[in-house]
mmCIF file of C-alpha atoms in Angstrom:
data_model
loop_
_atom_site.group_PDB
_atom_site.id
_atom_site.type_symbol
_atom_site.label_atom_id
_atom_site.label_comp_id
_atom_site.label_asym_id
_atom_site.label_seq_id
_atom_site.Cartn_x
_atom_site.Cartn_y
_atom_site.Cartn_z
ATOM 1 C CA UNK R 1 0.460 -0.230 0.218
ATOM 2 C CA UNK R 2 1.287 3.530 -0.517
ATOM 3 C CA UNK R 3 1.029 6.484 1.678
ATOM 4 C CA UNK R 4 2.025 10.036 2.479
ATOM 5 C CA UNK R 5 1.793 11.447 5.874
ATOM 6 C CA UNK R 6 3.002 14.798 6.728
ATOM 7 C CA UNK R 7 2.424 15.256 10.068
ATOM 8 C CA UNK R 8 2.181 18.600 10.400
ATOM 9 C CA UNK R 9 -0.750 20.494 9.872
ATOM 10 C CA UNK R 10 -0.219 23.850 9.918
ATOM 11 C CA UNK R 11 2.901 25.723 10.895
ATOM 12 C CA UNK R 12 3.517 29.875 11.435
ATOM 13 C CA UNK R 13 7.043 31.017 11.344
ATOM 14 C CA UNK R 14 8.067 34.993 10.944
ATOM 15 C CA UNK R 15 9.998 36.083 7.534
ATOM 16 C CA UNK R 16 13.526 34.941 7.151
ATOM 17 C CA UNK R 17 13.322 31.920 9.639
ATOM 18 C CA UNK R 18 14.037 28.610 8.145
ATOM 19 C CA UNK R 19 11.144 26.451 8.224
ATOM 20 C CA UNK R 20 11.395 22.437 7.521
ATOM 21 C CA UNK R 21 8.091 20.312 6.290
ATOM 22 C CA UNK R 22 8.030 16.511 6.898
ATOM 23 C CA UNK R 23 7.324 14.182 4.736
ATOM 24 C CA UNK R 24 7.341 10.460 5.653
ATOM 25 C CA UNK R 25 6.108 7.606 3.053
ATOM 26 C CA UNK R 26 4.794 4.099 3.007
ATOM 27 C CA UNK R 27 5.822 1.823 0.086
ATOM 28 C CA UNK R 28 6.774 -1.931 -1.088
ATOM 29 C CA UNK R 29 7.325 -0.839 -4.220
ATOM 30 C CA UNK R 30 11.588 -0.539 -5.496
ATOM 31 C CA UNK R 31 11.171 2.106 -7.849
ATOM 32 C CA UNK R 32 8.609 5.154 -6.760
ATOM 33 C CA UNK R 33 8.800 9.238 -7.395
ATOM 34 C CA UNK R 34 8.091 11.368 -5.110
ATOM 35 C CA UNK R 35 6.701 15.200 -5.334
ATOM 36 C CA UNK R 36 6.138 18.498 -3.860
ATOM 37 C CA UNK R 37 3.827 20.416 -5.129
ATOM 38 C CA UNK R 38 2.635 24.072 -3.761
ATOM 39 C CA UNK R 39 -0.706 25.787 -3.345
ATOM 40 C CA UNK R 40 -0.791 29.021 -2.409
ATOM 41 C CA UNK R 41 -4.127 30.847 -1.882
ATOM 42 C CA UNK R 42 -4.999 31.227 -4.850
ATOM 43 C CA UNK R 43 -5.470 28.077 -5.700
ATOM 44 C CA UNK R 44 -3.137 26.342 -8.143
ATOM 45 C CA UNK R 45 -1.321 23.632 -7.639
ATOM 46 C CA UNK R 46 2.186 24.098 -8.600
ATOM 47 C CA UNK R 47 4.724 21.480 -9.308
ATOM 48 C CA UNK R 48 8.136 22.118 -6.889
ATOM 49 C CA UNK R 49 10.014 18.972 -7.902
ATOM 50 C CA UNK R 50 10.694 15.012 -8.577
ATOM 51 C CA UNK R 51 12.789 12.720 -6.987
ATOM 52 C CA UNK R 52 13.144 9.086 -7.855
ATOM 53 C CA UNK R 53 13.727 6.457 -5.678
ATOM 54 C CA UNK R 54 17.181 5.480 -6.608
ATOM 55 C CA UNK R 55 18.757 8.991 -6.162
ATOM 56 C CA UNK R 56 19.523 10.306 -2.707
ATOM 57 C CA UNK R 57 21.100 13.204 -3.488
ATOM 58 C CA UNK R 58 19.809 16.004 -1.660
ATOM 59 C CA UNK R 59 18.705 19.224 -4.039
ATOM 60 C CA UNK R 60 18.783 22.451 -4.271
ATOM 61 C CA UNK R 61 16.542 25.164 -5.345
ATOM 62 C CA UNK R 62 17.085 29.010 -4.549
ATOM 63 C CA UNK R 63 15.852 28.919 -1.166
ATOM 64 C CA UNK R 64 14.433 25.583 -1.608
ATOM 65 C CA UNK R 65 16.374 22.457 -0.982
ATOM 66 C CA UNK R 66 14.719 18.950 -0.250
ATOM 67 C CA UNK R 67 16.407 15.923 1.775
ATOM 68 C CA UNK R 68 15.401 12.574 1.085
ATOM 69 C CA UNK R 69 15.995 9.396 2.948
ATOM 70 C CA UNK R 70 15.886 6.033 1.893
ATOM 71 C CA UNK R 71 16.388 5.302 5.843
ATOM 72 C CA UNK R 72 14.153 6.850 7.028
ATOM 73 C CA UNK R 73 10.700 6.888 4.149
ATOM 74 C CA UNK R 74 10.972 10.985 4.410
ATOM 75 C CA UNK R 75 11.115 13.241 1.668
ATOM 76 C CA UNK R 76 11.559 16.767 3.736
ATOM 77 C CA UNK R 77 11.300 19.867 2.918
ATOM 78 C CA UNK R 78 13.129 22.819 3.665
ATOM 79 C CA UNK R 79 12.521 27.125 2.958
ATOM 80 C CA UNK R 80 15.834 29.133 3.979
ATOM 81 C CA UNK R 81 14.886 32.618 5.313
ATOM 82 C CA UNK R 82 11.157 32.205 4.151
ATOM 83 C CA UNK R 83 9.273 35.333 2.770
ATOM 84 C CA UNK R 84 5.429 36.434 2.979
ATOM 85 C CA UNK R 85 4.519 34.610 -0.430
ATOM 86 C CA UNK R 86 6.413 30.777 0.985
ATOM 87 C CA UNK R 87 2.370 31.195 2.785
ATOM 88 C CA UNK R 88 0.598 28.320 1.200
ATOM 89 C CA UNK R 89 -0.329 24.812 1.051
ATOM 90 C CA UNK R 90 2.081 22.416 0.296
ATOM 91 C CA UNK R 91 1.955 18.664 -0.340
ATOM 92 C CA UNK R 92 4.087 15.835 -0.625
ATOM 93 C CA UNK R 93 2.843 13.046 -3.197
ATOM 94 C CA UNK R 94 4.274 9.577 -4.270
ATOM 95 C CA UNK R 95 3.770 7.729 -7.255
ATOM 96 C CA UNK R 96 4.992 3.989 -7.099
ATOM 97 C CA UNK R 97 4.731 0.693 -9.501
ATOM 98 C CA UNK R 98 1.022 1.814 -10.485
ATOM 99 C CA UNK R 99 2.417 5.115 -12.122
ATOM 100 C CA UNK R 100 -0.903 6.302 -12.853
ATOM 101 C CA UNK R 101 -1.742 8.121 -9.549
ATOM 102 C CA UNK R 102 -0.098 9.859 -7.131
ATOM 103 C CA UNK R 103 -0.735 9.720 -3.438
ATOM 104 C CA UNK R 104 -1.042 12.773 -1.997
ATOM 105 C CA UNK R 105 -0.315 13.331 1.919
ATOM 106 C CA UNK R 106 -2.940 16.006 3.179
ATOM 107 C CA UNK R 107 -0.889 19.156 3.386
ATOM 108 C CA UNK R 108 1.118 21.220 5.558
ATOM 109 C CA UNK R 109 -0.237 25.223 5.589
ATOM 110 C CA UNK R 110 2.414 27.196 6.000
ATOM 111 C CA UNK R 111 1.827 30.576 6.892
ATOM 112 C CA UNK R 112 4.914 33.456 6.832
ATOM 113 C CA UNK R 113 4.225 36.832 8.994
ATOM 114 C CA UNK R 114 6.037 39.636 7.748
ATOM 115 C CA UNK L 1 -0.554 29.937 -22.927
ATOM 116 C CA UNK L 2 -1.456 27.620 -20.350
ATOM 117 C CA UNK L 3 -0.169 24.321 -20.331
ATOM 118 C CA UNK L 4 -3.165 22.615 -18.649
ATOM 119 C CA UNK L 5 -6.678 24.852 -18.947
ATOM 120 C CA UNK L 6 -9.935 23.950 -17.405
ATOM 121 C CA UNK L 7 -13.367 25.372 -17.789
ATOM 122 C CA UNK L 8 -15.232 26.795 -15.610
ATOM 123 C CA UNK L 9 -13.199 27.921 -12.577
ATOM 124 C CA UNK L 10 -16.137 28.275 -10.636
ATOM 125 C CA UNK L 11 -19.836 26.178 -11.414
ATOM 126 C CA UNK L 12 -22.716 26.877 -8.743
ATOM 127 C CA UNK L 13 -25.541 25.015 -9.537
ATOM 128 C CA UNK L 14 -28.787 23.027 -7.791
ATOM 129 C CA UNK L 15 -28.968 19.232 -6.870
ATOM 130 C CA UNK L 16 -29.997 16.862 -9.941
ATOM 131 C CA UNK L 17 -28.508 18.603 -12.378
ATOM 132 C CA UNK L 18 -26.283 17.470 -14.853
ATOM 133 C CA UNK L 19 -23.043 19.309 -15.592
ATOM 134 C CA UNK L 20 -19.612 18.876 -17.454
ATOM 135 C CA UNK L 21 -16.182 20.514 -16.669
ATOM 136 C CA UNK L 22 -14.121 20.517 -19.757
ATOM 137 C CA UNK L 23 -9.796 20.735 -19.387
ATOM 138 C CA UNK L 24 -7.028 20.674 -22.595
ATOM 139 C CA UNK L 25 -3.495 20.902 -22.674
ATOM 140 C CA UNK L 26 -1.245 21.604 -24.857
ATOM 141 C CA UNK L 27 1.928 20.112 -23.473
ATOM 142 C CA UNK L 28 1.948 17.068 -25.726
ATOM 143 C CA UNK L 29 1.581 14.940 -22.562
ATOM 144 C CA UNK L 30 0.344 11.146 -23.149
ATOM 145 C CA UNK L 31 -1.721 10.458 -19.400
ATOM 146 C CA UNK L 32 -4.260 13.024 -18.011
ATOM 147 C CA UNK L 33 -6.321 12.881 -14.344
ATOM 148 C CA UNK L 34 -8.838 14.289 -12.467
ATOM 149 C CA UNK L 35 -8.416 14.876 -9.213
ATOM 150 C CA UNK L 36 -11.062 16.237 -6.224
ATOM 151 C CA UNK L 37 -9.666 18.068 -3.472
ATOM 152 C CA UNK L 38 -12.171 18.005 -1.236
ATOM 153 C CA UNK L 39 -12.854 20.700 1.729
ATOM 154 C CA UNK L 40 -9.941 19.646 3.912
ATOM 155 C CA UNK L 41 -7.477 20.036 1.407
ATOM 156 C CA UNK L 42 -6.853 16.084 0.823
ATOM 157 C CA UNK L 43 -6.574 15.001 -3.308
ATOM 158 C CA UNK L 44 -7.774 12.166 -4.554
ATOM 159 C CA UNK L 45 -7.807 10.798 -7.693
ATOM 160 C CA UNK L 46 -10.624 9.912 -9.308
ATOM 161 C CA UNK L 47 -9.301 8.789 -13.092
ATOM 162 C CA UNK L 48 -6.376 8.666 -14.659
ATOM 163 C CA UNK L 49 -6.006 7.799 -18.664
ATOM 164 C CA UNK L 50 -3.022 7.256 -21.082
ATOM 165 C CA UNK L 51 -3.391 8.081 -24.428
ATOM 166 C CA UNK L 52 -7.185 8.289 -24.478
ATOM 167 C CA UNK L 53 -7.554 4.960 -22.798
ATOM 168 C CA UNK L 54 -9.186 4.841 -19.482
ATOM 169 C CA UNK L 55 -6.328 3.100 -16.324
ATOM 170 C CA UNK L 56 -7.632 4.135 -13.179
ATOM 171 C CA UNK L 57 -11.324 4.132 -12.072
ATOM 172 C CA UNK L 58 -10.674 4.913 -8.822
ATOM 173 C CA UNK L 59 -14.048 3.754 -7.256
ATOM 174 C CA UNK L 60 -15.705 6.608 -8.318
ATOM 175 C CA UNK L 61 -19.385 6.921 -8.752
ATOM 176 C CA UNK L 62 -20.699 6.199 -11.814
ATOM 177 C CA UNK L 63 -22.292 9.647 -12.000
ATOM 178 C CA UNK L 64 -19.207 10.512 -13.059
ATOM 179 C CA UNK L 65 -17.905 10.165 -16.495
ATOM 180 C CA UNK L 66 -14.879 10.885 -17.983
ATOM 181 C CA UNK L 67 -14.576 11.341 -21.690
ATOM 182 C CA UNK L 68 -10.863 11.814 -23.769
ATOM 183 C CA UNK L 69 -12.027 12.805 -27.257
ATOM 184 C CA UNK L 70 -8.373 12.797 -28.028
ATOM 185 C CA UNK L 71 -5.228 13.039 -26.118
ATOM 186 C CA UNK L 72 -5.290 16.641 -25.689
ATOM 187 C CA UNK L 73 -8.871 17.169 -23.969
ATOM 188 C CA UNK L 74 -10.708 15.213 -20.910
ATOM 189 C CA UNK L 75 -14.055 16.569 -19.829
ATOM 190 C CA UNK L 76 -15.488 15.592 -16.895
ATOM 191 C CA UNK L 77 -19.847 14.780 -16.633
ATOM 192 C CA UNK L 78 -21.104 14.419 -13.958
ATOM 193 C CA UNK L 79 -24.851 13.156 -13.724
ATOM 194 C CA UNK L 80 -27.456 14.265 -11.228
ATOM 195 C CA UNK L 81 -25.277 16.068 -8.715
ATOM 196 C CA UNK L 82 -25.519 15.772 -4.769
ATOM 197 C CA UNK L 83 -24.363 17.863 -1.886
ATOM 198 C CA UNK L 84 -21.198 15.783 -1.662
ATOM 199 C CA UNK L 85 -20.143 16.500 -4.534
ATOM 200 C CA UNK L 86 -19.158 19.775 -3.830
ATOM 201 C CA UNK L 87 -15.925 20.003 -4.159
ATOM 202 C CA UNK L 88 -12.604 21.953 -6.075
ATOM 203 C CA UNK L 89 -12.334 19.447 -9.205
ATOM 204 C CA UNK L 90 -8.585 19.772 -10.449
ATOM 205 C CA UNK L 91 -7.288 18.424 -14.459
ATOM 206 C CA UNK L 92 -3.597 17.344 -14.684
ATOM 207 C CA UNK L 93 -1.447 15.869 -17.630
ATOM 208 C CA UNK L 94 2.438 14.337 -17.091
ATOM 209 C CA UNK L 95 4.545 13.252 -20.322
ATOM 210 C CA UNK L 96 4.617 9.756 -19.283
ATOM 211 C CA UNK L 97 2.935 7.609 -16.298
ATOM 212 C CA UNK L 98 5.834 8.481 -14.522
ATOM 213 C CA UNK L 99 6.592 12.221 -15.049
ATOM 214 C CA UNK L 100 5.682 14.685 -12.887
ATOM 215 C CA UNK L 101 2.075 16.326 -13.332
ATOM 216 C CA UNK L 102 1.210 19.261 -14.239
ATOM 217 C CA UNK L 103 -2.199 20.717 -12.724
ATOM 218 C CA UNK L 104 -5.179 23.348 -13.967
ATOM 219 C CA UNK L 105 -6.308 25.759 -12.133
ATOM 220 C CA UNK L 106 -9.211 23.878 -10.695
ATOM 221 C CA UNK L 107 -12.863 23.510 -10.827
ATOM 222 C CA UNK L 108 -14.532 24.982 -7.642
ATOM 223 C CA UNK L 109 -18.261 23.202 -7.468
ATOM 224 C CA UNK L 110 -20.448 23.967 -5.097
ATOM 225 C CA UNK L 111 -24.207 22.061 -5.866
ATOM 226 C CA UNK L 112 -26.826 23.784 -3.674
#
């Protein structure tokens, strides 16, 4: 069975703070993909990153970084020096051997206050 | 140009009515999806099409019928709307079954 858990329902930080959003996944597949999406207040879903199960290298993109650890089945997302525009709901997702569907976590709402 | 576009963005209708949501992607992708996002923001897949063929039907009531006239379009028709159908419906597409999905802006359906 495929499952994604985002235990943090809501996080509030002050601008310029660093914040980490946790994502823990469950799968029995040997090949799978992990994703992060952002849903700002306007409602659209914005793709941020895809990582396959064979690539455990961390990734950095500007203020965003991702830490993939197979040993703990985690794919955490860190925003450095957060900004008000980072306020959104962030979803972690998993796609396994049945690649035709994504299993989404319940999302973490991030509030960045000025 | 919008990559994945769905219309309408908002839909308010009465119980029992039939309505359709249209989706088009101009990315040349082979796979298209419909997702439902409930009031708690939970996203769940409804349907997945690959090259116009239905791949996944995720225990959705048969009042919901997707139709894919070609690879670029995946429409969703809903019969006999119920209050519980109120949600945001997202269309998405991906290059293939392993790629990241790109989502439309969503259709907020309200059944009154």
